[in-house]
PDB file of C-alpha atoms in Angstrom:
ATOM      1  CA  MET A   1      14.713   3.983   6.542  1.00 55.00           C
ATOM      2  CA  HIS A   2      12.040   4.261   3.644  1.00 72.00           C
ATOM      3  CA  VAL A   3       9.743   1.226   3.037  1.00 77.00           C
ATOM      4  CA  GLN A   4      11.853   0.851  -0.318  1.00 77.00           C
ATOM      5  CA  GLN A   5      15.329   0.669   1.256  1.00 81.00           C
ATOM      6  CA  LEU A   6      14.070  -1.915   4.093  1.00 84.00           C
ATOM      7  CA  ILE A   7      12.806  -4.353   1.187  1.00 88.00           C
ATOM      8  CA  SER A   8      15.689  -3.700  -1.100  1.00 81.00           C
ATOM      9  CA  HIS A   9      18.584  -4.232   2.128  1.00 86.00           C
ATOM     10  CA  TYR A  10      16.429  -7.286   4.104  1.00 89.00           C
ATOM     11  CA  GLY A  11      14.863  -8.966   1.065  1.00 93.00           C
ATOM     12  CA  TYR A  12      11.997 -11.479   2.015  1.00 95.00           C
ATOM     13  CA  VAL A  13      12.764 -10.925   5.597  1.00 95.00           C
ATOM     14  CA  GLY A  14      12.150  -7.616   5.642  1.00 93.00           C
ATOM     15  CA  VAL A  15       8.716  -8.346   3.606  1.00 95.00           C
ATOM     16  CA  PHE A  16       8.137 -10.606   6.120  1.00 96.00           C
ATOM     17  CA  SER A  17       8.720  -8.228   9.060  1.00 94.00           C
ATOM     18  CA  ILE A  18       7.651  -5.470   7.710  1.00 93.00           C
ATOM     19  CA  LEU A  19       4.109  -7.148   7.198  1.00 95.00           C
ATOM     20  CA  LEU A  20       4.135  -9.178  11.055  1.00 95.00           C
ATOM     21  CA  MET A  21       4.837  -5.561  12.418  1.00 92.00           C
ATOM     22  CA  GLU A  22       1.801  -3.673  10.638  1.00 90.00           C
ATOM     23  CA  ASN A  23      -0.411  -6.422  11.846  1.00 86.00           C
ATOM     24  CA  ILE A  24       0.319  -6.005  15.527  1.00 84.00           C
ATOM     25  CA  GLY A  25      -0.304  -2.338  15.214  1.00 80.00           C
ATOM     26  CA  ILE A  26       2.787  -1.305  14.312  1.00 84.00           C
ATOM     27  CA  PRO A  27       1.864   1.373  11.745  1.00 79.00           C
ATOM     28  CA  PHE A  28       3.866   0.323   8.693  1.00 84.00           C
ATOM     29  CA  PRO A  29       2.127   1.059   4.957  1.00 85.00           C
ATOM     30  CA  ALA A  30       1.061  -2.817   3.847  1.00 89.00           C
ATOM     31  CA  GLU A  31      -0.223  -1.856   1.054  1.00 89.00           C
ATOM     32  CA  THR A  32       2.760   0.360  -0.255  1.00 87.00           C
ATOM     33  CA  THR A  33       5.259  -2.663   1.063  1.00 90.00           C
ATOM     34  CA  LEU A  34       3.090  -5.251  -1.341  1.00 92.00           C
ATOM     35  CA  THR A  35       3.128  -2.259  -4.164  1.00 89.00           C
ATOM     36  CA  ILE A  36       6.593  -1.679  -4.036  1.00 89.00           C
ATOM     37  CA  SER A  37       7.770  -5.532  -3.599  1.00 92.00           C
ATOM     38  CA  GLY A  38       5.465  -5.841  -6.765  1.00 90.00           C
ATOM     39  CA  PHE A  39       8.010  -3.428  -8.737  1.00 87.00           C
ATOM     40  CA  GLU A  40      10.784  -5.145  -7.359  1.00 90.00           C
ATOM     41  CA  TRP A  41       9.090  -8.373  -8.868  1.00 90.00           C
ATOM     42  CA  MET A  42       8.974  -7.056 -12.141  1.00 86.00           C
ATOM     43  CA  ARG A  43      12.725  -6.097 -11.977  1.00 86.00           C
ATOM     44  CA  GLY A  44      13.984  -9.451 -11.086  1.00 89.00           C
ATOM     45  CA  VAL A  45      14.740  -8.672  -7.494  1.00 90.00           C
ATOM     46  CA  PHE A  46      12.162 -11.295  -6.330  1.00 94.00           C
ATOM     47  CA  ALA A  47      10.523 -14.484  -7.239  1.00 95.00           C
ATOM     48  CA  LEU A  48       6.946 -14.673  -6.905  1.00 94.00           C
ATOM     49  CA  ILE A  49       6.488 -17.418  -4.536  1.00 96.00           C
ATOM     50  CA  PRO A  50       8.548 -16.884  -1.628  1.00 96.00           C
ATOM     51  CA  LEU A  51       7.430 -12.985  -2.325  1.00 96.00           C
ATOM     52  CA  LEU A  52       3.762 -14.230  -1.857  1.00 96.00           C
ATOM     53  CA  LEU A  53       4.647 -16.588   0.942  1.00 97.00           C
ATOM     54  CA  SER A  54       7.145 -14.382   3.215  1.00 97.00           C
ATOM     55  CA  ALA A  55       4.118 -11.625   3.107  1.00 96.00           C
ATOM     56  CA  ALA A  56       1.494 -13.876   3.498  1.00 97.00           C
ATOM     57  CA  LEU A  57       3.419 -15.602   6.150  1.00 97.00           C
ATOM     58  CA  GLY A  58       4.471 -12.202   7.942  1.00 96.00           C
ATOM     59  CA  ASN A  59       0.488 -11.411   8.223  1.00 96.00           C
ATOM     60  CA  ILE A  60      -0.583 -14.683   9.553  1.00 97.00           C
ATOM     61  CA  VAL A  61       2.615 -14.662  12.210  1.00 97.00           C
ATOM     62  CA  GLY A  62       1.001 -11.083  12.885  1.00 96.00           C
ATOM     63  CA  SER A  63      -2.350 -11.844  13.517  1.00 95.00           C
ATOM     64  CA  THR A  64      -1.891 -15.081  15.048  1.00 96.00           C
ATOM     65  CA  ILE A  65      -0.249 -13.108  17.630  1.00 95.00           C
ATOM     66  CA  GLY A  66      -3.206 -10.329  17.736  1.00 92.00           C
ATOM     67  CA  TYR A  67      -5.507 -13.322  18.339  1.00 94.00           C
ATOM     68  CA  GLY A  68      -3.600 -14.909  20.902  1.00 95.00           C
ATOM     69  CA  ILE A  69      -3.265 -11.630  22.948  1.00 91.00           C
ATOM     70  CA  GLY A  70      -7.070 -11.070  22.154  1.00 88.00           C
ATOM     71  CA  TYR A  71      -7.922 -14.778  23.679  1.00 90.00           C
ATOM     72  CA  PHE A  72      -5.532 -14.755  26.595  1.00 92.00           C
ATOM     73  CA  LEU A  73      -5.464 -11.354  27.897  1.00 88.00           C
ATOM     74  CA  GLY A  74      -8.516  -9.734  26.168  1.00 79.00           C
ATOM     75  CA  ARG A  75      -9.981  -6.403  25.980  1.00 81.00           C
ATOM     76  CA  PRO A  76      -8.757  -4.319  28.811  1.00 81.00           C
ATOM     77  CA  VAL A  77      -5.323  -5.132  27.948  1.00 79.00           C
ATOM     78  CA  ILE A  78      -5.563  -4.328  24.374  1.00 78.00           C
ATOM     79  CA  VAL A  79      -7.429  -0.866  25.247  1.00 76.00           C
ATOM     80  CA  ARG A  80      -4.777  -0.059  27.834  1.00 79.00           C
ATOM     81  CA  PHE A  81      -1.603  -0.673  25.556  1.00 74.00           C
ATOM     82  CA  GLY A  82      -3.398  -0.504  21.768  1.00 71.00           C
ATOM     83  CA  ARG A  83      -3.937   3.432  22.298  1.00 71.00           C
ATOM     84  CA  TYR A  84      -0.187   3.314  21.814  1.00 67.00           C
ATOM     85  CA  VAL A  85      -0.279   2.314  18.207  1.00 62.00           C
ATOM     86  CA  GLY A  86      -3.729   3.586  17.889  1.00 67.00           C
ATOM     87  CA  ILE A  87      -5.803   0.895  18.648  1.00 74.00           C
ATOM     88  CA  THR A  88      -8.449   3.263  20.757  1.00 74.00           C
ATOM     89  CA  SER A  89     -11.439   1.727  22.639  1.00 79.00           C
ATOM     90  CA  GLU A  90     -13.670   3.235  19.931  1.00 80.00           C
ATOM     91  CA  ARG A  91     -12.052   1.587  16.995  1.00 75.00           C
ATOM     92  CA  LEU A  92     -12.321  -1.458  19.012  1.00 78.00           C
ATOM     93  CA  ASP A  93     -15.981  -0.912  19.439  1.00 76.00           C
ATOM     94  CA  ALA A  94     -17.029  -0.035  15.889  1.00 75.00           C
ATOM     95  CA  ALA A  95     -14.992  -3.230  14.593  1.00 73.00           C
ATOM     96  CA  ASP A  96     -16.379  -5.220  16.828  1.00 76.00           C
ATOM     97  CA  LYS A  97     -19.890  -4.384  15.850  1.00 77.00           C
ATOM     98  CA  LYS A  98     -19.058  -5.902  12.401  1.00 73.00           C
ATOM     99  CA  PHE A  99     -17.543  -8.652  13.894  1.00 78.00           C
ATOM    100  CA  ALA A 100     -20.272  -9.993  15.905  1.00 76.00           C
ATOM    101  CA  LYS A 101     -22.510  -9.828  12.851  1.00 75.00           C
ATOM    102  CA  TYR A 102     -20.244 -11.194  10.061  1.00 75.00           C
ATOM    103  CA  ARG A 103     -17.473 -13.237  11.820  1.00 79.00           C
ATOM    104  CA  GLY A 104     -15.801 -15.024   9.266  1.00 83.00           C
ATOM    105  CA  THR A 105     -16.622 -12.878   6.801  1.00 85.00           C
ATOM    106  CA  VAL A 106     -14.959 -10.128   7.998  1.00 84.00           C
ATOM    107  CA  VAL A 107     -11.628 -12.182   8.784  1.00 89.00           C
ATOM    108  CA  LEU A 108     -11.848 -13.484   5.248  1.00 88.00           C
ATOM    109  CA  PHE A 109     -12.640  -9.681   3.581  1.00 88.00           C
ATOM    110  CA  GLY A 110     -11.610  -7.393   6.257  1.00 86.00           C
ATOM    111  CA  LYS A 111      -7.355  -7.057   5.350  1.00 89.00           C
ATOM    112  CA  PHE A 112      -8.669  -4.821   2.133  1.00 87.00           C
ATOM    113  CA  ILE A 113      -9.968  -2.520   4.906  1.00 81.00           C
ATOM    114  CA  ALA A 114      -7.168  -0.889   6.267  1.00 74.00           C
ATOM    115  CA  GLY A 115      -8.952   0.577   9.222  1.00 72.00           C
ATOM    116  CA  ILE A 116     -10.233  -2.748   9.970  1.00 79.00           C
ATOM    117  CA  ARG A 117      -7.661  -5.299   9.526  1.00 85.00           C
ATOM    118  CA  VAL A 118      -5.574  -4.510  12.723  1.00 85.00           C
ATOM    119  CA  LEU A 119      -8.271  -4.842  14.676  1.00 85.00           C
ATOM    120  CA  ILE A 120      -9.582  -8.273  13.288  1.00 88.00           C
ATOM    121  CA  PRO A 121      -7.393 -10.840  14.733  1.00 91.00           C
ATOM    122  CA  TYR A 122      -7.661  -8.999  18.518  1.00 88.00           C
ATOM    123  CA  LEU A 123     -11.520  -9.133  18.176  1.00 86.00           C
ATOM    124  CA  ALA A 124     -11.388 -12.950  16.708  1.00 89.00           C
ATOM    125  CA  GLY A 125      -9.609 -13.834  19.931  1.00 90.00           C
ATOM    126  CA  ILE A 126     -11.700 -11.945  22.350  1.00 87.00           C
ATOM    127  CA  ASN A 127     -14.951 -13.288  20.820  1.00 85.00           C
ATOM    128  CA  ARG A 128     -13.132 -16.772  21.211  1.00 88.00           C
ATOM    129  CA  MET A 129     -13.534 -17.664  17.623  1.00 90.00           C
ATOM    130  CA  PRO A 130     -12.509 -21.272  16.953  1.00 93.00           C
ATOM    131  CA  PHE A 131      -8.838 -21.162  16.477  1.00 96.00           C
ATOM    132  CA  VAL A 132      -8.772 -23.622  13.257  1.00 95.00           C
ATOM    133  CA  LEU A 133     -11.607 -21.856  11.819  1.00 93.00           C
ATOM    134  CA  PHE A 134      -9.788 -18.524  12.774  1.00 95.00           C
ATOM    135  CA  SER A 135      -6.327 -19.837  11.170  1.00 96.00           C
ATOM    136  CA  ILE A 136      -8.108 -21.279   7.767  1.00 95.00           C
ATOM    137  CA  TYR A 137      -9.993 -18.094   7.086  1.00 94.00           C
ATOM    138  CA  ASN A 138      -6.615 -15.857   7.655  1.00 96.00           C
ATOM    139  CA  ALA A 139      -4.438 -18.001   5.593  1.00 96.00           C
ATOM    140  CA  VAL A 140      -6.898 -17.623   2.531  1.00 95.00           C
ATOM    141  CA  SER A 141      -7.177 -13.920   3.268  1.00 94.00           C
ATOM    142  CA  ALA A 142      -3.437 -13.526   3.527  1.00 96.00           C
ATOM    143  CA  LEU A 143      -2.664 -15.015   0.335  1.00 96.00           C
ATOM    144  CA  VAL A 144      -5.616 -13.294  -2.011  1.00 94.00           C
ATOM    145  CA  TRP A 145      -4.738  -9.858   0.057  1.00 94.00           C
ATOM    146  CA  ALA A 146      -0.961 -10.030  -0.488  1.00 95.00           C
ATOM    147  CA  GLY A 147      -1.210 -11.677  -4.111  1.00 94.00           C
ATOM    148  CA  PHE A 148      -3.606  -8.963  -4.943  1.00 92.00           C
ATOM    149  CA  PHE A 149      -1.365  -6.019  -3.857  1.00 91.00           C
ATOM    150  CA  ILE A 150       1.561  -7.567  -5.662  1.00 92.00           C
ATOM    151  CA  VAL A 151       0.371  -8.029  -8.676  1.00 90.00           C
ATOM    152  CA  VAL A 152      -1.062  -4.516  -8.675  1.00 87.00           C
ATOM    153  CA  GLY A 153       2.788  -3.288  -7.835  1.00 85.00           C
ATOM    154  CA  ARG A 154       3.694  -5.573 -10.874  1.00 83.00           C
ATOM    155  CA  TYR A 155       1.498  -3.806 -13.459  1.00 82.00           C
ATOM    156  CA  VAL A 156       1.882  -0.424 -11.978  1.00 77.00           C
ATOM    157  CA  GLU A 157       5.433  -0.866 -12.481  1.00 63.00           C
ATOM    158  CA  VAL A 158       4.778  -1.985 -16.205  1.00 57.00           C
ATOM    159  CA  ALA A 159       2.810   1.103 -16.708  1.00 56.00           C
ATOM    160  CA  TRP A 160       5.075   3.268 -15.328  1.00 50.00           C
ATOM    161  CA  ALA A 161       8.004   1.978 -17.695  1.00 51.00           C
ATOM    162  CA  HIS A 162       5.862   2.258 -20.692  1.00 50.00           C
ATOM    163  CA  TYR A 163       4.996   6.068 -19.538  1.00 49.00           C
ATOM    164  CA  HIS A 164       8.405   6.761 -18.858  1.00 45.00           C
ATOM    165  CA  LYS A 165       9.697   5.403 -22.054  1.00 53.00           C
ATOM    166  CA  VAL A 166       7.080   7.320 -24.014  1.00 46.00           C
ATOM    167  CA  MET A 167       7.861  10.603 -21.844  1.00 45.00           C
ATOM    168  CA  HIS A 168      11.539  10.061 -22.951  1.00 47.00           C
ATOM    169  CA  GLN A 169      10.805   9.612 -26.285  1.00 56.00           C
ATOM    170  CA  TYR A 170       9.015  12.516 -26.891  1.00 53.00           C
ATOM    171  CA  LEU A 171       9.825  14.954 -24.411  1.00 50.00           C
ATOM    172  CA  LEU A 172      12.383  16.751 -26.055  1.00 54.00           C
ATOM    173  CA  PRO A 173      11.058  16.923 -29.416  1.00 62.00           C
ATOM    174  CA  THR A 174       7.640  18.197 -27.971  1.00 61.00           C
ATOM    175  CA  ILE A 175      10.113  20.736 -26.306  1.00 62.00           C
ATOM    176  CA  ILE A 176      12.116  21.869 -29.418  1.00 67.00           C
ATOM    177  CA  VAL A 177       8.643  22.568 -30.947  1.00 67.00           C
ATOM    178  CA  ALA A 178       7.275  24.497 -27.881  1.00 71.00           C
ATOM    179  CA  ILE A 179      10.444  26.455 -27.959  1.00 78.00           C
ATOM    180  CA  VAL A 180       9.913  27.204 -31.717  1.00 75.00           C
ATOM    181  CA  VAL A 181       6.389  27.698 -31.376  1.00 76.00           C
ATOM    182  CA  ILE A 182       6.915  30.063 -28.493  1.00 81.00           C
ATOM    183  CA  GLY A 183       9.590  32.151 -30.607  1.00 78.00           C
ATOM    184  CA  ILE A 184       7.592  32.476 -33.296  1.00 81.00           C
ATOM    185  CA  VAL A 185       4.581  33.962 -31.411  1.00 78.00           C
ATOM    186  CA  ALA A 186       7.025  36.463 -29.661  1.00 79.00           C
ATOM    187  CA  ALA A 187       8.237  37.888 -32.928  1.00 79.00           C
ATOM    188  CA  VAL A 188       5.243  38.253 -34.499  1.00 78.00           C
ATOM    189  CA  LYS A 189       4.043  40.365 -31.533  1.00 79.00           C
ATOM    190  CA  ILE A 190       6.996  41.889 -31.593  1.00 80.00           C
ATOM    191  CA  ARG A 191       6.930  43.013 -35.240  1.00 79.00           C
ATOM    192  CA  ASN A 192       3.473  44.078 -34.865  1.00 77.00           C
ATOM    193  CA  ARG A 193       4.221  46.292 -32.093  1.00 76.00           C
ATOM    194  CA  LYS A 194       6.901  48.152 -33.916  1.00 73.00           C
ATOM    195  CA  ARG A 195       4.571  48.009 -36.978  1.00 75.00           C
ATOM    196  CA  ILE A 196       1.834  50.001 -34.960  1.00 71.00           C
ATOM    197  CA  LYS A 197       4.212  52.104 -33.479  1.00 66.00           C
ATOM    198  CA  GLY A 198       5.827  53.303 -36.558  1.00 66.00           C
ATOM    199  CA  ALA A 199       2.399  54.099 -37.825  1.00 64.00           C
ATOM    200  CA  SER A 200       1.434  56.166 -34.892  1.00 65.00           C
ATOM    201  CA  GLU A 201       4.530  58.202 -35.024  1.00 62.00           C
ATOM    202  CA  SER A 202       3.974  59.009 -38.524  1.00 59.00           C
TER     203      SER A 202
END
């Protein structure tokens, strides 16, 4: 089922579930989900606050699960089973270097980096980042990240609606003018060919 169909069918629960699953490593298009949700908000299907909360909570719950897996089960288990959802040892190593250097900053801003976002909770757990600190950074980050893409979706929908209206308004006249111009050009060329042919025969 397409993301838009999932969102349309399951509403806030669908948004929550997609964001949760994406954040524990199951490949769902999070930014696309949020952008489409912004479309639906613009159309009156969703209200902003419940939409923002369902998206942020889905991400927060998924991140908390990832943190718990990293904290209690550790790196070997993540590497062993994470490969089934694209979490490889190489990706974990690359992200771990960034996390070791920046920690809180990575948790706060890392959601905007698609390749790192899913790994951050696991790394926070593996590196024993204090849970309260992780939770605060994670919650703030989830709200800002989700809100940003929802608003982007809203304004993309506004721009598309305007473009669509303009296109429909001017498309038919443009086609008619183009056909007339092409017809005139073709008629002139045919007339010139006949004139040249007649002159050569005479």
